Coordinates of C-alpha atoms in Angstrom, one line a residue:
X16 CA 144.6 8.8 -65.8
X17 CA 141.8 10.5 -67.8
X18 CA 141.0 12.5 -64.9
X19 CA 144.0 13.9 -64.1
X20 CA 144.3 14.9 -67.6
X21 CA 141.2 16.6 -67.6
X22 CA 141.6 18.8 -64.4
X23 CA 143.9 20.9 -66.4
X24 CA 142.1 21.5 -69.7
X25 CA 139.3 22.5 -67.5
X26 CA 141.2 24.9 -65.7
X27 CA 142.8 26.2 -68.9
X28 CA 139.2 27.0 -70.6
X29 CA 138.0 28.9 -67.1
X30 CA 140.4 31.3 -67.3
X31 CA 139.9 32.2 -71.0
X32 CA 136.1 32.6 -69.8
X33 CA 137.0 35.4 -67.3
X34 CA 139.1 37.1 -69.7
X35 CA 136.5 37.2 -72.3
X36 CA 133.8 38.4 -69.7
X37 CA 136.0 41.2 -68.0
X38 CA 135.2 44.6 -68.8
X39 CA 137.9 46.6 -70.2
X40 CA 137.6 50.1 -72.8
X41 CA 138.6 49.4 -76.3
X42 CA 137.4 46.0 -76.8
X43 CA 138.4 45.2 -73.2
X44 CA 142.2 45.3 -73.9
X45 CA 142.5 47.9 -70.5
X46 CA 140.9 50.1 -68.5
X47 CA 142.5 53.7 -67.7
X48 CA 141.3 55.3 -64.8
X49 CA 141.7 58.7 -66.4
X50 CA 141.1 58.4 -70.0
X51 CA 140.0 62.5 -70.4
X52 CA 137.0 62.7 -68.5
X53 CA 139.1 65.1 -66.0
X54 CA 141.2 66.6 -68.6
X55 CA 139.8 66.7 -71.8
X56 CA 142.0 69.5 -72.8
X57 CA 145.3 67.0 -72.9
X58 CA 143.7 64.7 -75.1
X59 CA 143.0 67.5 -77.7
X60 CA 146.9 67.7 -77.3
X61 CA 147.8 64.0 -77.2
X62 CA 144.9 61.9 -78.8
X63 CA 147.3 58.8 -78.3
X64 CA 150.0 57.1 -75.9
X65 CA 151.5 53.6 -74.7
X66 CA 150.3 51.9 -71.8
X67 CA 151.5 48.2 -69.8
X68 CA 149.1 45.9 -69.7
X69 CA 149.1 42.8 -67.8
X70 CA 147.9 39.8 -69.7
X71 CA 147.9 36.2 -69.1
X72 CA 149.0 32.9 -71.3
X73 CA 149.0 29.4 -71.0
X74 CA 152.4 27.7 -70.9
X75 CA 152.7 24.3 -71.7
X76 CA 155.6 22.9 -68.7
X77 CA 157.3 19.1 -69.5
X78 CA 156.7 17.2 -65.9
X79 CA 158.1 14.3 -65.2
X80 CA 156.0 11.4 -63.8
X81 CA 156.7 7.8 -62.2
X82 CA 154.3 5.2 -63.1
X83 CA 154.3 1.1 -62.6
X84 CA 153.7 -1.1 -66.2
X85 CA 153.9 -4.4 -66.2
X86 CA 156.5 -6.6 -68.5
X87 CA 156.7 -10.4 -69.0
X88 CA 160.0 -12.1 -68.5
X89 CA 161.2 -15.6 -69.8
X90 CA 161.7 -17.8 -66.9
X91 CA 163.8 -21.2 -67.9
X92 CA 162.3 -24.4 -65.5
X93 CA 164.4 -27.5 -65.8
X94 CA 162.5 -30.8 -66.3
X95 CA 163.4 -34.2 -67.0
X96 CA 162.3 -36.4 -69.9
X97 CA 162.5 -40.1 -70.1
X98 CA 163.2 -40.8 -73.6
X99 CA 164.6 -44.1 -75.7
X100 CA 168.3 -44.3 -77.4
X101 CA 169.4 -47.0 -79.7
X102 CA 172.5 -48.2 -78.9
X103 CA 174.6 -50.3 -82.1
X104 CA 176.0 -53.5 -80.8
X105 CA 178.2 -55.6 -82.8
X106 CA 177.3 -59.4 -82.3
X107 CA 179.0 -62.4 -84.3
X108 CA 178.0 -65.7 -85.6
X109 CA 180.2 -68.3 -87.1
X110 CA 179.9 -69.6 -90.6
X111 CA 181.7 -72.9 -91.5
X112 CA 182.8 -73.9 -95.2
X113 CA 185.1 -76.3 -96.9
X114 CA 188.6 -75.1 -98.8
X115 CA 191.3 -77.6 -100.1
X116 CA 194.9 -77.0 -99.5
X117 CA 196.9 -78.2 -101.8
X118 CA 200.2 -80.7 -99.8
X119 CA 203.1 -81.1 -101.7
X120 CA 205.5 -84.3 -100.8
X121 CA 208.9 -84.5 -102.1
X122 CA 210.3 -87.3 -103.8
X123 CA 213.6 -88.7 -104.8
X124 CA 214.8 -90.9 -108.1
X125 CA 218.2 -92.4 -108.7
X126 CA 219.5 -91.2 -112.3
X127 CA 222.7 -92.7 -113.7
X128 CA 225.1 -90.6 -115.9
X129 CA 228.6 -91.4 -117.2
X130 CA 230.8 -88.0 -117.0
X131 CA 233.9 -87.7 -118.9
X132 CA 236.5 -86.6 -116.4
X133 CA 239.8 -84.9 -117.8
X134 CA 243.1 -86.2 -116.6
X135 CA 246.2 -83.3 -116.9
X136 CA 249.5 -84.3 -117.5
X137 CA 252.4 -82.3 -117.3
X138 CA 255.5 -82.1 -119.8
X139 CA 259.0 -80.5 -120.2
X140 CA 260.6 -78.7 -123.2
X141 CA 264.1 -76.7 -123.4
X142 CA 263.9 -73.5 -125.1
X143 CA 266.9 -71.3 -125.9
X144 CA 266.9 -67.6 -126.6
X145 CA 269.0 -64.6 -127.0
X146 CA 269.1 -62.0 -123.9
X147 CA 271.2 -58.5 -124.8
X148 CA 272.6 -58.2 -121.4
X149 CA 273.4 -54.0 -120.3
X150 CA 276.8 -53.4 -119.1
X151 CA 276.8 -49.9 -117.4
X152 CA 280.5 -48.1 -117.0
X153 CA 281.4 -45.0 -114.7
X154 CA 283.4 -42.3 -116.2
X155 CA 284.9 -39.1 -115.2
X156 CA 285.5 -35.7 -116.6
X157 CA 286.6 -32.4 -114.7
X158 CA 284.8 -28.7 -115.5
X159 CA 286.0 -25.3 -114.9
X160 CA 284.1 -23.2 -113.8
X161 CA 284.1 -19.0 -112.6
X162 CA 281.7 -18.2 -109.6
X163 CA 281.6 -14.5 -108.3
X164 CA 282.1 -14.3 -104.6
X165 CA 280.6 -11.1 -102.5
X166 CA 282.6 -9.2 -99.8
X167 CA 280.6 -7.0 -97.5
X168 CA 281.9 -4.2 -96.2
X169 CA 280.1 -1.8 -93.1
X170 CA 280.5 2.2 -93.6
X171 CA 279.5 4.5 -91.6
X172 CA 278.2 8.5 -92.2
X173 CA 277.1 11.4 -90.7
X174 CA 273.8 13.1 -92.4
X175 CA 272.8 16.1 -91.8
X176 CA 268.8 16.7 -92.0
X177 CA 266.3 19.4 -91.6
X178 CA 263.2 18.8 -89.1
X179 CA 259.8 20.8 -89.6
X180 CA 257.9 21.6 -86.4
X181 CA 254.1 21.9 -86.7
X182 CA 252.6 25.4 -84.6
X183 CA 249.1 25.0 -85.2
X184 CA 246.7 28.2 -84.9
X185 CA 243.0 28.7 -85.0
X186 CA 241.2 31.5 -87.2
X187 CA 238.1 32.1 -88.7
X188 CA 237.4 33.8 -92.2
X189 CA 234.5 35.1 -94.2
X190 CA 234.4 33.3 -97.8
X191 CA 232.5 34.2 -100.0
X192 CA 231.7 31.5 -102.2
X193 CA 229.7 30.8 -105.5
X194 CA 227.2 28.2 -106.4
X195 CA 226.4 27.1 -109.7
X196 CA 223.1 26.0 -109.8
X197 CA 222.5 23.9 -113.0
X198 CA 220.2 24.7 -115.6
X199 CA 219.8 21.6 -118.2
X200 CA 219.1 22.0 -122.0
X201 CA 218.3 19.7 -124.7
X202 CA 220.6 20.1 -127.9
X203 CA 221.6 17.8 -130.7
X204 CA 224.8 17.9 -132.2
X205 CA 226.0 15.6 -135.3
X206 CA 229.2 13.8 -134.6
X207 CA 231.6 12.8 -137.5
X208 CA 232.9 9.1 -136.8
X209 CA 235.2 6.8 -138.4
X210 CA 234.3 2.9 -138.6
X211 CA 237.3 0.6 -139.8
X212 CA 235.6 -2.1 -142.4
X213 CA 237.6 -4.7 -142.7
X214 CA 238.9 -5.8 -145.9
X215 CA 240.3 -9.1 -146.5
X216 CA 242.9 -10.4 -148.6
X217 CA 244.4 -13.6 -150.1
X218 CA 247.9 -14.2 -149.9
X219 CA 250.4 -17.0 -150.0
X220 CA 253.9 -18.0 -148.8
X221 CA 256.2 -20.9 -149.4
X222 CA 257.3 -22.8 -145.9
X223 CA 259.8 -25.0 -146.0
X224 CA 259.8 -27.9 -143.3
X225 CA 261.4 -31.4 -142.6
X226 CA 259.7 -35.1 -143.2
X227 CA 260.9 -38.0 -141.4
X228 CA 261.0 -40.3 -144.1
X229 CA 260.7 -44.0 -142.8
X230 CA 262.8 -46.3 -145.1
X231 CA 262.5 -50.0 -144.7
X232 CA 265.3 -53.1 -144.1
X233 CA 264.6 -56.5 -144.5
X234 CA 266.3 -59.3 -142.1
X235 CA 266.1 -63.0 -141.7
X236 CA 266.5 -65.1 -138.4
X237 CA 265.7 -68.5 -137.7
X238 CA 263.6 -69.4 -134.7
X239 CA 263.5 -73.3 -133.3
X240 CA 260.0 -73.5 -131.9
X241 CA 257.6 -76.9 -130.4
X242 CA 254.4 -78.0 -132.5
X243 CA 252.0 -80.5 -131.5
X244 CA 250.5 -82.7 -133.8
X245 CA 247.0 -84.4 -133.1
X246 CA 246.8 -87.9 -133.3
X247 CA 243.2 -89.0 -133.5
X248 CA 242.3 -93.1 -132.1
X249 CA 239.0 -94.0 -132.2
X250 CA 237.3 -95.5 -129.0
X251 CA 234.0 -97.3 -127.9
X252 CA 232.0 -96.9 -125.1
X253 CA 229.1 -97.9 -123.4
X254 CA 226.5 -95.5 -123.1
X255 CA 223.3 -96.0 -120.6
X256 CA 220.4 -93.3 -121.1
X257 CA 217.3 -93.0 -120.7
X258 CA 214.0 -93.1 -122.8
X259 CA 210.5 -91.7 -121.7
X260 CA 207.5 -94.2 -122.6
X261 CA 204.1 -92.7 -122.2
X262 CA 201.5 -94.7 -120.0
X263 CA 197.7 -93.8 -120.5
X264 CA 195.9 -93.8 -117.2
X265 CA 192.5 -92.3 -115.4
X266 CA 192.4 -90.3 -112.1
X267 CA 189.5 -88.9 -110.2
X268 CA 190.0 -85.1 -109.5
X269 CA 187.9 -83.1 -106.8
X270 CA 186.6 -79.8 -108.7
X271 CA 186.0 -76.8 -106.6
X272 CA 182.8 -74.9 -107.9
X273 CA 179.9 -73.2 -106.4
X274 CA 177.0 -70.7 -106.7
X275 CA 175.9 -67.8 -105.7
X276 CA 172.8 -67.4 -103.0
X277 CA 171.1 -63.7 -102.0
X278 CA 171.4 -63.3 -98.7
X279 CA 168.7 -60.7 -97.5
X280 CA 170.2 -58.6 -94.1
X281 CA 167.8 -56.4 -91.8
X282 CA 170.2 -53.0 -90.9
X283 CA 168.6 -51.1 -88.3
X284 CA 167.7 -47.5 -89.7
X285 CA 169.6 -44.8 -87.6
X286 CA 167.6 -42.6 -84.8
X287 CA 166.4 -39.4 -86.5
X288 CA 165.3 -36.2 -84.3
X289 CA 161.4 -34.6 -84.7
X290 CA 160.6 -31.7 -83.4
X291 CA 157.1 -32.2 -81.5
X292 CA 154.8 -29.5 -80.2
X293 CA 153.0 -30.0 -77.1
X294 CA 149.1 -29.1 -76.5
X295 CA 148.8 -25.4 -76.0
X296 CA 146.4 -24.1 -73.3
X297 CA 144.2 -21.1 -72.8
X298 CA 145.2 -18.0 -70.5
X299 CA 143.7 -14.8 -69.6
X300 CA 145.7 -11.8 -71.2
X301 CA 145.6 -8.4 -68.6
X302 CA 147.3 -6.6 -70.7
X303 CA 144.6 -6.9 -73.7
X304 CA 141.7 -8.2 -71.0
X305 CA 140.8 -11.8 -73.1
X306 CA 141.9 -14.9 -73.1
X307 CA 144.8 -15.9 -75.8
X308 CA 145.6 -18.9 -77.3
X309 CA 149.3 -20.3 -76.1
X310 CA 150.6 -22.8 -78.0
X311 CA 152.6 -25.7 -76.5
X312 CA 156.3 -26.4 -76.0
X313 CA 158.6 -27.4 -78.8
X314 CA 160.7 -30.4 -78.0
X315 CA 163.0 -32.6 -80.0
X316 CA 162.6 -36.4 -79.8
X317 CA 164.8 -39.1 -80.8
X318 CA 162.7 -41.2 -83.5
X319 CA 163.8 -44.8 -84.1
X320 CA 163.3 -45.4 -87.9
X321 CA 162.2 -48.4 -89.5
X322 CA 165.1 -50.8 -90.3
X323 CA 165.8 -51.4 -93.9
X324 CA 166.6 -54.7 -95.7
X325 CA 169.9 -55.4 -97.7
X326 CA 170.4 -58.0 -100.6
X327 CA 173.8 -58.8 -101.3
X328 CA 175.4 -62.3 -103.0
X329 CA 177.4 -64.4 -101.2
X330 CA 179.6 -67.3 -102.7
X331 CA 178.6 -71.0 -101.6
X332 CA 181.4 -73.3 -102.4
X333 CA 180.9 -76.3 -103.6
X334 CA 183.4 -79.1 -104.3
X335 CA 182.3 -82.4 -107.6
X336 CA 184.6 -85.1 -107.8
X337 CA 185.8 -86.2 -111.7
X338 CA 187.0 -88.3 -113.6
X339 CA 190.2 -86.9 -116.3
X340 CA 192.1 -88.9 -118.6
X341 CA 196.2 -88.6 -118.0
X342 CA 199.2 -89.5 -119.5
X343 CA 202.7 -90.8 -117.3
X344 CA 206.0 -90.9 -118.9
X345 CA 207.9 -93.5 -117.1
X346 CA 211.8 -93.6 -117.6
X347 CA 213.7 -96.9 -119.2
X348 CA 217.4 -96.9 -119.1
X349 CA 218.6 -98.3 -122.8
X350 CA 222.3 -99.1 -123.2
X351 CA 224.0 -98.5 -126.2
X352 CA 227.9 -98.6 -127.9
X353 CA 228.9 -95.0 -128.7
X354 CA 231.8 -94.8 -130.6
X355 CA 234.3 -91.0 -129.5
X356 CA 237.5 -90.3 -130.8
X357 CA 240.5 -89.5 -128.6
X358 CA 243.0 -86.7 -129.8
X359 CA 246.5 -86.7 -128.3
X360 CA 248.6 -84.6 -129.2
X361 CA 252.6 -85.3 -130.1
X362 CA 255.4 -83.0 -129.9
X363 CA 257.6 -82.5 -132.9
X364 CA 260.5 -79.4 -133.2
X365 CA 260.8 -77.4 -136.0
X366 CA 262.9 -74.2 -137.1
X367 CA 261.9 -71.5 -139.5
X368 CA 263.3 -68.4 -141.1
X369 CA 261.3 -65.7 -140.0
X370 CA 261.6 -62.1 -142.1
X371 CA 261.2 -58.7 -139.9
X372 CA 261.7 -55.5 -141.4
X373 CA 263.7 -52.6 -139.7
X374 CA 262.9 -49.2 -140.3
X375 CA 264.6 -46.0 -139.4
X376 CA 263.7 -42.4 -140.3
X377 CA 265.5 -40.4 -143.1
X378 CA 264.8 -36.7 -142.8
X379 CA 263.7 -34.9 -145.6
X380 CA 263.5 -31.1 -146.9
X381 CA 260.5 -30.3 -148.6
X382 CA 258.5 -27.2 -149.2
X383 CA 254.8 -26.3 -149.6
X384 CA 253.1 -23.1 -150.3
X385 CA 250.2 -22.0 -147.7
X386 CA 247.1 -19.8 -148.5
X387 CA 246.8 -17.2 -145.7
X388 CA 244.4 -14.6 -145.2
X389 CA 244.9 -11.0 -144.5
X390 CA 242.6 -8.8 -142.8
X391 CA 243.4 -4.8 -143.4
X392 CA 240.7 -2.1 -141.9
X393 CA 239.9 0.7 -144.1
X394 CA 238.6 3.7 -142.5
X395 CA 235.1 5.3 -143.2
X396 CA 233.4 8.4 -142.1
X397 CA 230.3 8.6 -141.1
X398 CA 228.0 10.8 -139.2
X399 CA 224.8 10.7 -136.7
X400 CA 223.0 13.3 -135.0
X401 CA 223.4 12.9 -131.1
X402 CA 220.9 14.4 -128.5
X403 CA 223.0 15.6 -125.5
X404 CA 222.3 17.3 -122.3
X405 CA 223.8 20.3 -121.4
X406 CA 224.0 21.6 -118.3
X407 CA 225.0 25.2 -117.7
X408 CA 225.8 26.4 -114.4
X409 CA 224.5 29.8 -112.9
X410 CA 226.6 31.0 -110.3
X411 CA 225.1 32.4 -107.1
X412 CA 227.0 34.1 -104.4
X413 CA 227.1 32.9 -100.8
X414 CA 229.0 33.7 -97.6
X415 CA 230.2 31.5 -95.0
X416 CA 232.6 31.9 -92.0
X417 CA 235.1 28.9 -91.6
X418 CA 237.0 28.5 -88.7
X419 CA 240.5 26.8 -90.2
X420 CA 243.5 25.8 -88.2
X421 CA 247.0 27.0 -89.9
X422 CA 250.1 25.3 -89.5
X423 CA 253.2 26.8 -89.3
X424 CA 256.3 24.5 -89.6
X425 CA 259.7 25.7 -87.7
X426 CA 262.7 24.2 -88.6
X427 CA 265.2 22.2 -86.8
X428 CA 268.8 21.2 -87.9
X429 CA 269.5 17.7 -86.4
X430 CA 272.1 15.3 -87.3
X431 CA 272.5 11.2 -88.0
X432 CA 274.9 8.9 -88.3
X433 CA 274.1 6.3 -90.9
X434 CA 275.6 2.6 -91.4
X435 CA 275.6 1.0 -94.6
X436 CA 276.9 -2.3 -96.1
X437 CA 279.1 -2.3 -99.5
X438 CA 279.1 -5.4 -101.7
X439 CA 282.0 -6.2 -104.1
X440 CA 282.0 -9.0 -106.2
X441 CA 285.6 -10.9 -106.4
X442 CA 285.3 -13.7 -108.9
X443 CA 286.5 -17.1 -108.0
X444 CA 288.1 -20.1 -110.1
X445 CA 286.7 -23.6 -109.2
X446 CA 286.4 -27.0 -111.0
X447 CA 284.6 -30.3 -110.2
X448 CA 284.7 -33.4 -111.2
X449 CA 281.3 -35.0 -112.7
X450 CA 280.4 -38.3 -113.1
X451 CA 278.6 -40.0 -116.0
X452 CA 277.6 -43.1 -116.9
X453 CA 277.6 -45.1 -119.9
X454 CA 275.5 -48.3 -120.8
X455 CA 276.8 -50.9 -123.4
X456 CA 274.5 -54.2 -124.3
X457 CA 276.1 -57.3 -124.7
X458 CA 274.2 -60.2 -126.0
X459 CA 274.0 -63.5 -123.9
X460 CA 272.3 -66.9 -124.7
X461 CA 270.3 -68.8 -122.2
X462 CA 268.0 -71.9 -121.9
X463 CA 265.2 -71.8 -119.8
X464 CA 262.7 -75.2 -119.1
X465 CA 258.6 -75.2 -120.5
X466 CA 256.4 -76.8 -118.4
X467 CA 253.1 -77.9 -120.6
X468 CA 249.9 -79.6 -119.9
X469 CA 248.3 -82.0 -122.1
X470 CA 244.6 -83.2 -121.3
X471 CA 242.8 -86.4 -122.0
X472 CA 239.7 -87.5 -121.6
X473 CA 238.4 -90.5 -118.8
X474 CA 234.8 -91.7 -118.7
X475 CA 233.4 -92.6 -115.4
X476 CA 229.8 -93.3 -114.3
X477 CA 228.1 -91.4 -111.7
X478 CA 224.5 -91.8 -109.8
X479 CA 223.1 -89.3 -108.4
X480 CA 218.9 -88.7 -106.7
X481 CA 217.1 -85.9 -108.3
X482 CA 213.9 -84.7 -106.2
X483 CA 210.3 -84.1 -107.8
X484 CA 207.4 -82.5 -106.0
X485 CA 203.8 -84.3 -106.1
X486 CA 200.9 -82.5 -105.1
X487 CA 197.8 -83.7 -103.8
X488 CA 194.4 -81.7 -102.4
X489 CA 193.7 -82.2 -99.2
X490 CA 190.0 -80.6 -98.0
X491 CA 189.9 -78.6 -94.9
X492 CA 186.6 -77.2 -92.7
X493 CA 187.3 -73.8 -91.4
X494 CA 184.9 -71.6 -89.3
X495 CA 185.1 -67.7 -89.8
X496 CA 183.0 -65.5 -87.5
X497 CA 181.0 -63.1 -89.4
X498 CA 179.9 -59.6 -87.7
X499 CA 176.5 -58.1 -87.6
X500 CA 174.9 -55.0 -86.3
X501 CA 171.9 -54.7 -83.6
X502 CA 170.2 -51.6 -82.3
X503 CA 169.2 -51.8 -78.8
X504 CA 166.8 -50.0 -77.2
X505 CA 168.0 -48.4 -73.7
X506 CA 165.7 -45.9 -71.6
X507 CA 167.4 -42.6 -70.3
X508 CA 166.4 -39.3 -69.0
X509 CA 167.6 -36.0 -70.8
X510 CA 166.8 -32.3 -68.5
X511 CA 165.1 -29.8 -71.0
X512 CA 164.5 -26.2 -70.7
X513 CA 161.0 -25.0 -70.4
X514 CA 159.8 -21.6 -71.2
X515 CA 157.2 -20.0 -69.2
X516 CA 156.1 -15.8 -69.5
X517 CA 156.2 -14.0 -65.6
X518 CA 154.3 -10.8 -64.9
X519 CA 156.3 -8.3 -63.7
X520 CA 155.7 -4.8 -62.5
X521 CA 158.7 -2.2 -63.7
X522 CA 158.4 1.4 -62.5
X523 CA 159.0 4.4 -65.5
X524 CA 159.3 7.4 -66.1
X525 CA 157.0 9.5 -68.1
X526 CA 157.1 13.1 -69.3
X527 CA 153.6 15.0 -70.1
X528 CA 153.1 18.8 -71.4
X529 CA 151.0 20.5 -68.0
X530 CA 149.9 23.5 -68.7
X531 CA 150.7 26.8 -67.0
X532 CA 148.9 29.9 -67.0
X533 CA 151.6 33.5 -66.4
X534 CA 151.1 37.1 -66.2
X535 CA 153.2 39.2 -68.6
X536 CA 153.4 43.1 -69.0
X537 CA 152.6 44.4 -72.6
X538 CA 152.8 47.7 -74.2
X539 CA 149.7 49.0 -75.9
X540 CA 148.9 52.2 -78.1
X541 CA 145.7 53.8 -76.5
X542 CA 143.8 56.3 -78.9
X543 CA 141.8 59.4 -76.4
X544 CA 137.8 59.4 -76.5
X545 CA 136.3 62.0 -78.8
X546 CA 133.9 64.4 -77.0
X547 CA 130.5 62.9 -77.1
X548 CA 132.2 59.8 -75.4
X549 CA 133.3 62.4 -72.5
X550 CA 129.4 63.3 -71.8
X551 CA 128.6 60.1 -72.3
X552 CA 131.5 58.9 -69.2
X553 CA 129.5 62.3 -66.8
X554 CA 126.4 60.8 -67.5
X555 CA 127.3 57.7 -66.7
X556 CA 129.1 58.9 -63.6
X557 CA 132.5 56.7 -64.0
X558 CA 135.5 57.7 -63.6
X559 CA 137.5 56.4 -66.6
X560 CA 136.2 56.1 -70.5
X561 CA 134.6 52.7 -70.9
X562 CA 135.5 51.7 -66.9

């Protein structure tokens, strides 16, 4: 690669050698075959003119090149890797202990009771009483009366009536129209008002109105009525009931207790993940020419952690039997005479005056004077000062054409003939004959039969069991399974991805700067030779100044 890049730098410098060591008049820029050695007299006229001359430049040119470099490439290898899981398994073991469940027994006890019982017994009493009985009558009276009875009569008419034709036509017009455009302005204006006030007075009026005045009559009646008078007898009876004697006695009582034990549990720790590195290995390096250092694979492994112990308490049961004082009432029936009094009760009639007053209402002018109010408004002026708006219209003239349909009416005489209905009232004498009826009370006696009940008292003994509920502790061993956790270990294989570099030649493209060397006209100003130079080009026997 050097020496291709050399080839042309050495070519460049060459060719600015040659042009350095060619010959050439006036500092070798060019060479003139006549430069006034043949005709000296045309330089005394023109000692200077413009001449081509070809000279030659490097040109740098972009080229491009294909070349091979070589790239590594990640390559992914599947391998497998045993490696060890812990699996949690959930194994039981069973754990016995002692509870005591209470057992409850029913019982029954005869109790003896005397109940007194009531016995109902039903009497009769006549009662007599005054009924006003209504005795309703039918009368009869005729009325007179006028109703107005309409006749209808059908007319008929002839109506004469003018009908209007519509002849439409179409035209159009030019109107010339203004719009007011509106122009607003702010003024303020004070505005007179009147607010009524309201001025109140007191007055009064006399009202005269009518009272009901109740007035009050006193009347007697006398009224036979049935009391019954208690008579009291005083009874014995044997009474059985029942007295609760305390007996001391001494029971032995199992006591449920315990204590609390620490109960130390392994717990397997869970499985953690590590990233390991494997042992790297050295490999020779083209690119750099030595041999690099490349470290080993990272892989994660699944780490089993050590397990951990946990305390907790657990209860232990345990049952002591003791000894407790107790007390038993036991029942003794005790009989004893228990004197009750009986009540019966006797009928006896009696009659009393009894006084009820009557009123009736006595209507009564009377007058009072009310207190009124009166409201009166009173006018008052007042003013404010109002902003207002006003708009004022500018007119502006505009044309339109309108195309407007006119209707001409033509009349038309038609005729009708018309039915109507006349009513005329004719009035009409009738009568009817309206019932009515009147209702009259006439006072009745009657008797009418009391049924009454009277109640006494029967004693009676009853039996009857009441239940009681003893309780007694019966002990009971029951097994409960209690679960714990184990990590097993179980051996699988897991496929990982392994990284490796490949070599790998890629062809590119490559641009370089070549250079170029070109030939290019120029224009030059040439200044003549003076005339020593023109013996100088005889003696020298050359045909052109400095050639």
């Amino acid at each position: 690669m050097r020496t291709r890049m050399g080839v042309p730098l050495v070519a460049v410098l060459l060719a600015a050698c040659m042009a350095d060591m060619a010959s050439a008049a006036y500092f070798g820029v060019a060479s003139y075959p006549n430069c006034g050695c043949e005709d000296p007299v045309a330089y005394a006229c023109d000692p200077c003119h413009t001449v081509m001359r070809t000279r030659r430049r490097v040109v740098w040119e972009q080229q491009q090149q294909t070349c091979l470099r070589t790239v590594y490439e990640r390559v992914c290898e599947q391998q497998v890797v045993n490696c060890v899981k812990y699996v949690p398994e959930t194994c039981y073991r069973e754990c016995a202990y002692t509870v005591c469940r209470p057992v409850y027994e029913t019982h029954y006890r005869t109790c003896t009771y005397r109940v007194c019982k009531p016995v109902w017994e039903t009497h009769e009493r006549t009662i007599c009483y005054t009924v006003c009985k209504p005795i309703y009558e039918t009368c009869q009276r005729t009325i007179c009366y006028t109703v107005c009875k309409p006749i209808y009569e059908t007319c008929q008419r002839t109506i004469c009536y003018t009908v209007c034709k519509p002849v439409y036509e179409t035209c159009q017009r030019t109107i010339c129209y203004t719009v007011c455009k509106p122009a607003y302005e702010t003024c303020q204006k004070t505005i007179c008002y009147t607010v009524c006030k309201p001025v109140y007075e007191t007055c009064q009026r006399t009202i005269c109105y009518t009272v009901c005045k109740p007035v009050y009559e006193t009347r007697q009646r006398t009224i036979c009525y049935t009391v019954c008078n208690p008579v009291k007898e005083t009874c014995y009876r044997e009474v059985c009931r029942t007295v609760c004697k305390p007996v001391h006695y001494q029971k032995t009582v199992e006591v449920c207790c315990g204590h609390w034990e620490t109960e130390v549990t392994e717990c397997p720790s869970p499985v953690v993940r590590k990233c390991v590195r494997e042992p790297g290995c050295w490999t020779w390096d083209p690119c750099c020419c030595r041999c690099m250092f490349v470290p080993g694979e990272c892989k994660v492994v699944e780490v089993q952690c050590p397990p951990r112990r946990v305390c907790r308490k657990v209860w232990v049961p345990e049952v002591h039997q003791k000894v407790i004082d107790c007390v038993r009432y036991e029942r003794e029936v005790v009989k004893c005479q228990v004197p009750y009094t009986v009540c019966r009760m006797v009928p006896e009639q009696r009659t009393k005056v009894c006084t009820y007053t009557v009123c009736h209402m006595v209507p009564e002018q009377r007058t009072k004077v009310c207190t009124y109010t009166t409201c009166r408004m009173v006018p008052e002026q007042r003013t404010k000062v109002c902003n207002y708006t006003v708009c004022r219209m500018v007119p502006e003239q505009r044309t339109k054409v309108c195309t407007y349909t006119t209707c001409r009416m033509v009349r038309e005489q038609r005729t009708k003939v018309c039915n109507y209905t006349v009513c005329r009232m004719v009035p009409e004498k009738r009568t009817k004959v309206c019932n009515y009826t009147v209702c009259r009370m006439v006072p009745e006696q009657r008797t009418k039969v009391c049924a009454y009940r009277t109640c006494r008292m029967v004693s009676e003994c009853c039996t009857r069991q009441v239940p009681y509920t003893v309780c007694r502790m019966e002990k009971q061993t029951c097994v409960k399974r209690v679960p714990y956790t184990v990590c097993k270990p179980v051996q699988c294989q897991r496929t990982i991805c392994v990284w490796r570099c490949v070599p790998k030649q890629v062809e590119c493209t490559v641009t370089r700067c070549v250079p170029r060397v070109i030939c290019e006209q120029v224009p030059v100003q040439v200044h003549c030779c003076p005339p020593s130079l023109f013996r100088r080009c005889r003696f020298a026997g050359r045909g052109s100044c400095g050639c």
